[in-house]
Coordinates of C-alpha atoms and ligand atoms in Angstrom, one line a residue:
X1 CA 43.2 20.5 -13.6
X2 CA 45.4 17.8 -12.1
X3 CA 44.1 14.2 -12.1
X4 CA 44.0 12.0 -9.0
X5 CA 44.1 8.3 -8.5
X6 CA 43.2 6.9 -5.1
X7 CA 43.9 3.3 -4.2
X8 CA 42.2 1.9 -1.1
X9 CA 43.4 -1.0 1.1
X10 CA 41.3 -2.6 3.9
X11 CA 37.8 -2.2 5.2
X12 CA 34.6 -0.4 4.2
X13 CA 35.4 2.5 6.5
X14 CA 38.5 3.1 4.4
X15 CA 36.5 2.9 1.2
X16 CA 34.1 5.5 2.7
X17 CA 37.0 7.8 3.8
X18 CA 38.5 7.5 0.2
X19 CA 35.1 8.5 -1.2
X20 CA 35.0 11.6 1.0
X21 CA 38.6 12.6 -0.1
X22 CA 37.6 11.9 -3.8
X23 CA 34.5 14.1 -3.4
X24 CA 36.6 17.0 -1.8
X25 CA 39.1 16.8 -4.6
X26 CA 36.4 16.7 -7.3
X27 CA 34.7 19.7 -5.7
X28 CA 38.0 21.6 -6.1
X29 CA 38.0 20.8 -9.8
X30 CA 40.4 17.8 -9.8
X31 CA 39.7 15.0 -12.1
X32 CA 39.4 11.5 -10.7
X33 CA 41.0 8.8 -12.8
X34 CA 40.9 5.0 -12.6
X35 CA 44.5 4.3 -13.5
X36 CA 47.7 5.4 -11.8
X37 CA 49.4 6.0 -15.2
X38 CA 47.0 8.8 -16.0
X39 CA 47.3 10.5 -12.6
X40 CA 49.2 13.6 -11.5
X41 CA 48.5 12.7 -7.9
X42 CA 48.4 9.2 -6.4
X43 CA 47.1 8.6 -2.9
X44 CA 47.3 5.2 -1.1
X45 CA 44.6 4.9 1.7
X46 CA 46.3 2.4 3.9
X47 CA 45.3 -0.4 6.3
X48 CA 47.2 -1.4 9.5
X49 CA 45.1 -4.4 10.6
X50 CA 47.8 -6.9 9.5
X51 CA 51.5 -6.4 8.9
X52 CA 51.0 -7.8 5.4
X53 CA 48.6 -4.9 4.5
X54 CA 51.2 -2.4 5.5
X55 CA 54.0 -4.2 3.6
X56 CA 51.8 -4.2 0.5
X57 CA 51.2 -0.4 0.6
X58 CA 54.9 0.3 1.2
X59 CA 55.8 -2.0 -1.7
X60 CA 53.3 -0.3 -3.9
X61 CA 54.6 3.1 -3.1
X62 CA 58.1 1.8 -4.0
X63 CA 56.9 0.8 -7.4
X64 CA 55.1 4.1 -8.0
X65 CA 58.5 5.9 -7.7
X66 CA 59.3 4.7 -11.3
X67 CA 56.4 6.8 -12.6
X68 CA 58.3 9.9 -11.6
X69 CA 60.8 9.3 -14.3
X70 CA 58.2 10.3 -16.9
X71 CA 56.3 12.7 -14.6
X72 CA 58.7 14.5 -12.2
X73 CA 55.9 16.6 -10.8
X74 CA 53.9 13.5 -9.7
X75 CA 52.6 13.8 -6.1
X76 CA 52.6 10.7 -4.0
X77 CA 50.9 10.3 -0.7
X78 CA 49.9 8.0 2.1
X79 CA 46.7 8.5 4.0
X80 CA 44.8 6.4 6.6
X81 CA 45.7 3.9 9.3
X82 CA 49.3 3.1 8.4
X83 CA 50.0 6.8 7.9
X84 CA 48.6 7.4 11.3
X85 CA 50.5 4.6 13.0
X86 CA 53.9 5.3 11.4
X87 CA 53.7 9.0 10.7
X88 CA 57.1 10.5 10.1
X89 CA 58.7 7.1 10.3
X90 CA 57.4 6.5 6.8
X91 CA 59.9 9.1 5.5
X92 CA 62.6 6.6 6.0
X93 CA 60.7 3.7 4.5
X94 CA 59.4 5.7 1.5
X95 CA 61.7 8.7 1.2
X96 CA 60.1 9.9 -2.0
X97 CA 56.6 10.5 -0.6
X98 CA 55.1 14.1 -0.5
X99 CA 52.2 13.5 1.9
X100 CA 51.5 11.4 5.1
X101 CA 48.0 12.2 6.3
X102 CA 46.4 10.4 9.3
X103 CA 42.9 9.2 10.0
X104 CA 41.6 12.4 11.6
X105 CA 42.8 14.6 8.7
X106 CA 41.0 13.3 5.6
X107 CA 39.3 16.6 5.3
X108 CA 42.7 18.3 4.9
X109 CA 43.9 16.1 2.1
X110 CA 42.7 18.4 -0.7
X111 CA 44.6 21.3 0.8
X112 CA 47.7 19.2 1.2
X113 CA 47.5 17.8 -2.3
X114 CA 47.3 21.4 -3.7
X115 CA 50.3 22.5 -1.5
X116 CA 52.3 19.5 -2.6
X117 CA 51.5 20.1 -6.3
X118 CA 52.6 23.7 -5.9
X119 CA 55.8 22.7 -4.2
X120 CA 56.7 20.3 -6.9
X121 CA 55.8 22.8 -9.6
X122 CA 58.0 25.5 -8.1
X123 CA 60.8 23.1 -7.6
X124 CA 60.5 22.0 -11.2
X125 CA 60.6 25.6 -12.4
X126 CA 63.7 26.1 -10.3
X127 CA 65.1 22.9 -11.8
X128 CA 66.0 21.5 -8.4
X129 CA 64.1 18.2 -8.9
X130 CA 66.8 16.0 -10.2
X131 CA 67.4 12.3 -10.0
X132 CA 67.2 12.8 -6.2
X133 CA 63.6 13.9 -6.6
X134 CA 62.6 10.5 -8.0
X135 CA 63.9 8.2 -5.3
X136 CA 63.9 10.8 -2.4
X137 CA 62.1 13.9 -1.7
X138 CA 64.2 17.1 -1.6
X139 CA 61.1 19.0 -0.6
X140 CA 59.8 18.7 2.9
X141 CA 57.0 16.2 2.9
X142 CA 53.8 17.2 4.5
X143 CA 53.0 15.1 7.5
X144 CA 49.9 15.6 9.6
X145 CA 48.7 12.8 12.0
X146 CA 47.5 15.0 14.8
X147 CA 44.2 14.3 16.5
X148 CA 41.4 16.7 15.6
X149 CA 38.2 17.3 17.6
X150 CA 35.1 16.8 15.4
X151 CA 37.0 14.9 12.6
X152 CA 34.3 12.2 12.7
X153 CA 31.8 14.8 11.4
X154 CA 33.8 15.4 8.2
X155 CA 33.0 12.1 6.5
X156 CA 29.6 13.1 5.2
X157 CA 29.7 13.7 1.4
X158 CA 29.3 11.2 -1.4
X159 CA 30.1 10.9 -5.1
X160 CA 26.8 11.1 -6.9
X161 CA 28.1 8.8 -9.6
X162 CA 29.1 6.1 -7.2
X163 CA 28.3 2.8 -8.8
X164 CA 26.6 1.5 -5.6
X165 CA 24.2 4.3 -5.5
X166 CA 21.2 2.1 -4.6
X167 CA 23.1 1.1 -1.5
X168 CA 25.3 3.6 0.3
X169 CA 27.6 3.6 3.3
X170 CA 27.3 6.1 6.1
X171 CA 30.2 6.5 8.6
X172 CA 28.5 7.2 11.9
X173 CA 31.4 7.2 14.3
X174 CA 35.2 6.8 14.4
X175 CA 37.5 5.1 16.8
X176 CA 37.2 2.4 19.4
X177 CA 37.8 2.2 23.2
X178 CA 37.6 -1.6 23.6
X179 CA 41.3 -2.4 23.3
X180 CA 41.0 -6.0 22.2
X181 CA 44.5 -7.3 22.7
X182 CA 45.1 -8.3 19.1
X183 CA 43.8 -5.1 17.5
X184 CA 45.6 -2.0 16.3
X185 CA 42.4 0.1 15.7
X186 CA 42.4 2.0 18.9
X187 CA 45.9 3.3 18.0
X188 CA 45.1 4.1 14.4
X189 CA 41.6 5.4 14.7
X190 CA 41.7 6.9 18.2
X191 CA 39.0 7.0 20.8
X192 CA 35.3 6.6 20.0
X193 CA 33.6 9.7 18.6
X194 CA 30.0 9.6 17.3
X195 CA 28.3 12.0 14.9
X196 CA 25.1 13.7 15.9
X197 CA 21.9 11.8 15.0
X198 CA 20.5 14.8 13.2
X199 CA 23.5 15.0 10.8
X200 CA 23.4 11.3 10.0
X201 CA 19.7 11.5 9.2
X202 CA 20.2 14.5 7.0
X203 CA 23.0 12.6 5.1
X204 CA 20.6 9.6 4.7
X205 CA 17.8 11.9 3.5
X206 CA 20.1 13.5 0.8
X207 CA 21.2 10.0 -0.3
X208 CA 17.6 8.9 -0.7
X209 CA 17.0 12.0 -2.9
X210 CA 19.8 10.8 -5.1
X211 CA 18.4 7.3 -5.5
X212 CA 19.7 5.4 -2.4
X213 CA 17.3 2.9 -1.0
X214 CA 19.6 1.1 1.5
X215 CA 22.1 2.5 3.9
X216 CA 24.8 0.6 5.8
X217 CA 25.9 2.3 9.0
X218 CA 29.6 2.0 9.5
X219 CA 31.7 2.1 12.7
X220 CA 34.4 0.0 14.4
X221 CA 31.9 -0.9 17.1
X222 CA 28.9 0.5 15.4
X223 CA 26.2 -0.5 17.9
X224 CA 28.1 1.2 20.8
X225 CA 27.7 4.4 18.8
X226 CA 27.4 7.6 20.9
X227 CA 27.5 5.9 24.3
X228 CA 29.9 8.5 25.6
X229 CA 28.3 11.6 24.0
X230 CA 24.6 11.1 23.9
X231 CA 22.1 10.1 26.6
X232 CA 19.8 7.1 26.7
X233 CA 16.2 8.1 26.1
X234 CA 13.3 6.0 27.4
X235 CA 15.8 3.2 28.0
X236 CA 17.0 3.3 24.4
X237 CA 20.7 3.6 23.5
X238 CA 21.8 6.3 21.1
X239 CA 22.3 3.6 18.4
X240 CA 18.6 2.5 18.8
X241 CA 17.5 6.1 18.7
X242 CA 19.5 6.5 15.5
X243 CA 18.0 3.4 13.9
X244 CA 14.5 4.6 14.8
X245 CA 15.2 8.1 13.3
X246 CA 16.4 6.5 10.1
X247 CA 13.4 4.2 10.0
X248 CA 11.3 7.3 9.7
X249 CA 13.1 8.5 6.5
X250 CA 10.6 8.3 3.6
X251 CA 12.0 6.4 0.6
X252 CA 14.7 4.7 2.7
X253 CA 13.8 1.0 2.6
X254 CA 16.6 -0.9 4.1
X255 CA 19.0 -0.3 7.0
X256 CA 22.1 -2.4 7.8
X257 CA 25.1 -1.8 10.1
X258 CA 28.6 -3.2 10.5
X259 CA 30.6 -4.1 12.6
X260 CA 28.9 -4.4 15.9
X261 CA 30.3 -5.7 19.2
X262 CA 28.4 -8.5 21.0
X263 CA 28.5 -6.3 24.1
X264 CA 26.4 -3.6 22.4
X265 CA 23.5 -5.9 21.8
X266 CA 21.2 -5.0 24.7
X267 CA 17.5 -5.8 24.9
X268 CA 16.5 -2.5 23.2
X269 CA 18.6 -3.3 20.1
X270 CA 17.5 -7.0 19.9
X271 CA 13.9 -5.8 20.0
X272 CA 14.4 -3.6 17.0
X273 CA 14.7 -6.7 14.9
X274 CA 11.2 -7.7 16.0
X275 CA 9.5 -4.3 15.4
X276 CA 11.4 -2.4 12.7
X277 CA 10.9 -3.9 9.2
X278 CA 13.4 -1.7 7.5
X279 CA 16.1 -3.2 9.6
X280 CA 17.5 -6.0 7.5
X281 CA 17.6 -9.5 8.9
X282 CA 21.4 -9.9 9.0
X283 CA 23.8 -9.4 11.8
X284 CA 27.6 -9.7 11.4
X285 CA 28.5 -10.6 15.0
X286 CA 32.3 -11.1 15.6
X287 CA 32.8 -14.0 18.0
X288 CA 36.6 -14.2 17.7
X289 CA 36.8 -17.3 19.9
X290 CA 34.5 -19.9 21.4
X291 CA 36.8 -20.4 24.5
X292 CA 36.1 -18.2 27.5
X293 CA 39.8 -18.4 28.5
X294 CA 40.9 -17.0 25.1
X295 CA 38.1 -14.4 25.0
X296 CA 39.5 -13.2 28.3
X297 CA 43.0 -13.0 27.0
X298 CA 41.7 -11.2 24.0
X299 CA 40.0 -8.7 26.3
X300 CA 36.6 -9.5 24.8
X301 CA 34.0 -9.0 27.7
X302 CA 31.6 -11.8 26.9
X303 CA 31.5 -15.6 27.2
X304 CA 30.7 -18.4 24.7
X305 CA 27.5 -18.9 26.6
X306 CA 26.4 -15.2 26.5
X307 CA 27.2 -15.2 22.7
X308 CA 25.1 -18.4 22.2
X309 CA 22.2 -16.7 24.2
X310 CA 22.5 -13.6 22.1
X311 CA 22.3 -15.5 18.8
X312 CA 19.2 -17.3 20.3
X313 CA 17.6 -14.0 21.2
X314 CA 18.2 -12.5 17.8
X315 CA 16.7 -15.6 16.2
X316 CA 13.7 -15.4 18.4
X317 CA 13.2 -11.7 17.6
X318 CA 13.5 -12.4 13.8
X319 CA 13.4 -16.1 13.0
X320 CA 14.9 -15.8 9.5
X321 CA 17.8 -13.6 10.6
X322 CA 21.2 -14.4 9.1
X323 CA 24.2 -14.4 11.4
X324 CA 27.8 -14.2 10.2
X325 CA 30.9 -13.8 12.2
X326 CA 34.7 -13.3 12.5
X327 CA 36.9 -15.8 14.2
X328 CA 40.6 -15.9 15.0
X329 CA 42.4 -19.2 15.2
X330 CA 45.8 -19.7 16.7
X331 CA 45.7 -16.8 19.2
X332 CA 48.7 -17.0 21.6
X333 CA 48.1 -19.8 24.1
X334 CA 45.1 -21.3 22.2
X335 CA 45.2 -25.0 23.2
X336 CA 43.5 -27.9 21.4
X337 CA 40.6 -27.6 23.8
X338 CA 40.3 -23.9 23.3
X339 CA 40.2 -24.4 19.5
X340 CA 37.7 -27.2 19.9
X341 CA 35.4 -24.8 21.8
X342 CA 35.5 -22.4 18.8
X343 CA 34.9 -25.3 16.4
X344 CA 32.0 -26.8 18.5
X345 CA 30.3 -23.4 18.9
X346 CA 30.4 -22.7 15.1
X347 CA 29.1 -26.2 14.4
X348 CA 26.3 -25.7 16.9
X349 CA 25.2 -22.2 15.8
X350 CA 24.9 -23.2 12.1
X351 CA 26.1 -19.7 10.9
X352 CA 25.4 -18.1 7.5
X353 CA 29.1 -17.4 7.0
X354 CA 32.4 -16.5 8.7
X355 CA 35.7 -14.9 8.1
X356 CA 38.3 -17.1 9.7
X357 CA 41.6 -15.4 10.4
X358 CA 44.9 -17.0 11.4
X359 CA 46.3 -14.9 14.2
X360 CA 49.2 -12.9 13.0
X361 CA 51.3 -10.7 15.3
X362 CA 50.4 -7.0 15.0
X363 CA 53.2 -4.7 16.3
X364 CA 52.1 -2.3 19.0
X365 CA 49.4 -4.6 20.4
X366 CA 49.5 -6.6 23.7
X367 CA 48.9 -9.9 22.1
X368 CA 52.1 -9.6 20.0
X369 CA 54.1 -9.7 23.3
X370 CA 52.3 -12.7 24.8
X371 CA 54.1 -15.9 25.4
X372 CA 53.0 -19.1 23.7
X373 CA 52.8 -17.8 20.2
X374 CA 51.7 -20.8 18.1
X375 CA 53.5 -22.1 15.0
X376 CA 52.1 -21.4 11.5
X377 CA 51.5 -25.1 10.9
X378 CA 49.0 -25.3 13.8
X379 CA 47.3 -22.1 12.8
X380 CA 47.0 -23.3 9.2
X381 CA 45.5 -26.6 10.1
X382 CA 42.9 -25.0 12.5
X383 CA 42.2 -22.4 9.8
X384 CA 41.4 -25.1 7.2
X385 CA 39.4 -27.2 9.6
X386 CA 37.2 -24.3 10.8
X387 CA 36.7 -23.1 7.2
X388 CA 35.4 -26.5 6.3
X389 CA 32.8 -26.2 9.0
X390 CA 31.7 -22.6 8.4
X391 CA 31.7 -23.0 4.6
X392 CA 29.5 -26.1 5.0
X393 CA 26.9 -24.3 7.1
X394 CA 27.0 -21.3 4.7
X395 CA 26.4 -23.6 1.8
X396 CA 23.5 -25.3 3.6
X397 CA 22.0 -21.8 4.2
X398 CA 22.3 -20.9 0.5
X399 CA 20.9 -24.3 -0.7
X400 CA 17.9 -23.7 1.6
X401 CA 17.0 -20.6 -0.4
X402 CA 16.7 -22.6 -3.6
X403 CA 13.1 -22.8 -4.6
X404 CA 12.1 -19.8 -2.4
X405 CA 11.3 -16.2 -3.4
X406 CA 13.6 -13.6 -2.0
X407 CA 13.2 -9.9 -1.9
X408 CA 16.4 -8.3 -3.4
X409 CA 17.7 -4.8 -4.0
X410 CA 19.4 -4.7 -7.4
X411 CA 22.7 -2.8 -7.1
X412 CA 23.6 -2.9 -10.8
X413 CA 25.9 -5.0 -12.9
X414 CA 27.7 -8.0 -11.2
X415 CA 31.3 -7.2 -10.3
X416 CA 32.5 -10.6 -11.7
X417 CA 30.2 -10.7 -14.7
X418 CA 29.0 -7.2 -15.8
X419 CA 26.7 -8.7 -18.4
X420 CA 24.5 -9.9 -15.5
X421 CA 23.0 -8.0 -12.6
X422 CA 23.6 -8.4 -8.9
X423 CA 21.3 -7.8 -5.9
X424 CA 21.3 -8.6 -2.2
X425 CA 18.6 -10.4 -0.2
X426 CA 17.4 -9.0 3.0
X427 CA 19.8 -11.5 4.7
X428 CA 22.7 -10.0 2.7
X429 CA 23.2 -12.9 0.3
X430 CA 24.3 -12.0 -3.3
X431 CA 21.9 -13.0 -6.1
X432 CA 23.0 -12.9 -9.7
X433 CA 20.4 -12.8 -12.5
X434 CA 19.9 -11.7 -16.1
X435 CA 18.1 -8.5 -16.7
X436 CA 18.2 -5.0 -18.1
X437 CA 18.8 -1.5 -16.8
X438 CA 15.2 -1.2 -15.5
X439 CA 16.0 -3.3 -12.6
X440 CA 18.8 -1.0 -11.3
X441 CA 18.0 0.3 -7.8
X442 CA 14.7 -1.5 -7.6
X443 CA 13.5 -3.8 -4.8
X444 CA 11.5 -6.8 -6.0
X445 CA 11.2 -10.6 -5.4
X446 CA 13.1 -13.1 -7.5
X447 CA 12.7 -16.9 -7.6
X448 CA 16.0 -18.5 -6.5
X449 CA 16.8 -21.2 -8.9
X450 CA 20.3 -22.4 -7.8
X451 CA 23.2 -21.8 -5.5
X452 CA 27.0 -22.0 -5.7
X453 CA 29.3 -22.1 -2.7
X454 CA 28.9 -18.4 -2.1
X455 CA 26.2 -17.0 -4.4
X456 CA 22.5 -17.4 -5.3
X457 CA 21.1 -17.3 -8.8
X458 CA 17.7 -16.0 -9.5
X459 CA 15.1 -15.9 -12.2
X460 CA 14.0 -12.4 -13.2
X461 CA 11.1 -13.7 -15.2
X462 CA 9.3 -14.0 -11.8
X463 CA 9.6 -10.2 -11.3
X464 CA 6.2 -9.0 -10.4
X465 CA 6.5 -5.8 -12.4
X466 CA 5.5 -3.8 -9.3
X467 CA 8.5 -1.4 -9.6
X468 CA 8.5 1.6 -11.7
X469 CA 11.9 0.9 -13.2
X470 CA 12.3 1.7 -16.9
Ligands
SF4_1 S1 36.2 -3.9 19.3 FE1 36.9 -4.2 17.2 S2 37.9 -2.3 16.6 FE2 37.7 -2.3 18.8 S3 39.6 -3.1 19.6 FE3 38.2 -4.8 19.5 S4 38.5 -5.7 17.4 FE4 39.5 -3.7 17.4

């Protein structure tokens, strides 16, 4: 059977979508391979969040064209956000592609791959794939970027041999209606659509049967899940109802979610951190700016003060909770005072970590058309300055763990050093330690012996031996 290589750009939701496509193809008998050279089909699952990400994927597709010299029947395709945003336009930028499949059509990819393979095979037999077939596509490419009702319910299967089996991602919704002025997601992912609670719980239950102990719920505005489809019950939002239902799944020990919107943190959700022990004590809470004026221009419906209050409420509900964030510097019109407000708020909140982004124009968004675009020099200096602040507080948080015992879930070999193992604390900090296979997928305490700028190191000798790992 044909072999398939999938390369994924961008966020965890893209990773999850790729896993679903891989699973569908594998179920049809296709072989998944880890190198493009071995593949009969190469799919790029693309990201549109930054212009750079799109250029990278288009550049990569250009390079892949060369492989057709040895394999004229090679099928090449784009999927995901850039495919959705540019659709047929990609034909002129990558005239040799066979497939362009949008974000609501991942479940059709296996059909389209088989159709494209058939077309190439037939053309090859007719000998009408010539030099032209390498740099252009004489066959009609398959392009499908239409919206499809219920497509959010199709991302639900997993690869059982996924290396992160102790910890799995579940896509609970797609799309976003918030329309932040810098963001392309509402265009590429469409309006918010949530999956039914029952189906999500069934997926989690199956994962637990296969060895998963932790799930991370994924959505662009994950804590606003289901607000348009499902009613509140006893004053609880659909998202809180979902967390409670997952909390009741036997064998599931840890629940996380990403990325939430500050607006979705109502009292009912904050209280969950005080009463539901399986809900891990980490919240990634995108701030974006500490200036109310810029937040308004970004179309973010909260203020620096309400964000500050929310962090306080979360810390009251779960005193050891870790808070991380995303911040954009150099948004159009950001003055020195506006930047200082972001800087001061970060300094005051003593966060566990932050992704700092230099604003970059994203076509098809309102912010790209705003006056007062800042020059790169200002953005870069603010970026470096803010990084020094957030990195310092992140480092202090890690250092504070040294000498403590931390509960971790061992996810398997470390990515950077496969001879050692990696796990995550409840607060989502990575711990590296020495140990054998018996630790894989187990939850246990380790003594934290040291910390680097981004990682903790632990001593497995302190392992209680309370797990049944072999
Ligand atoms: S809430 Fe997040 S995904 Fe939605 S528009 Fe804003 S930044 Fe984009």
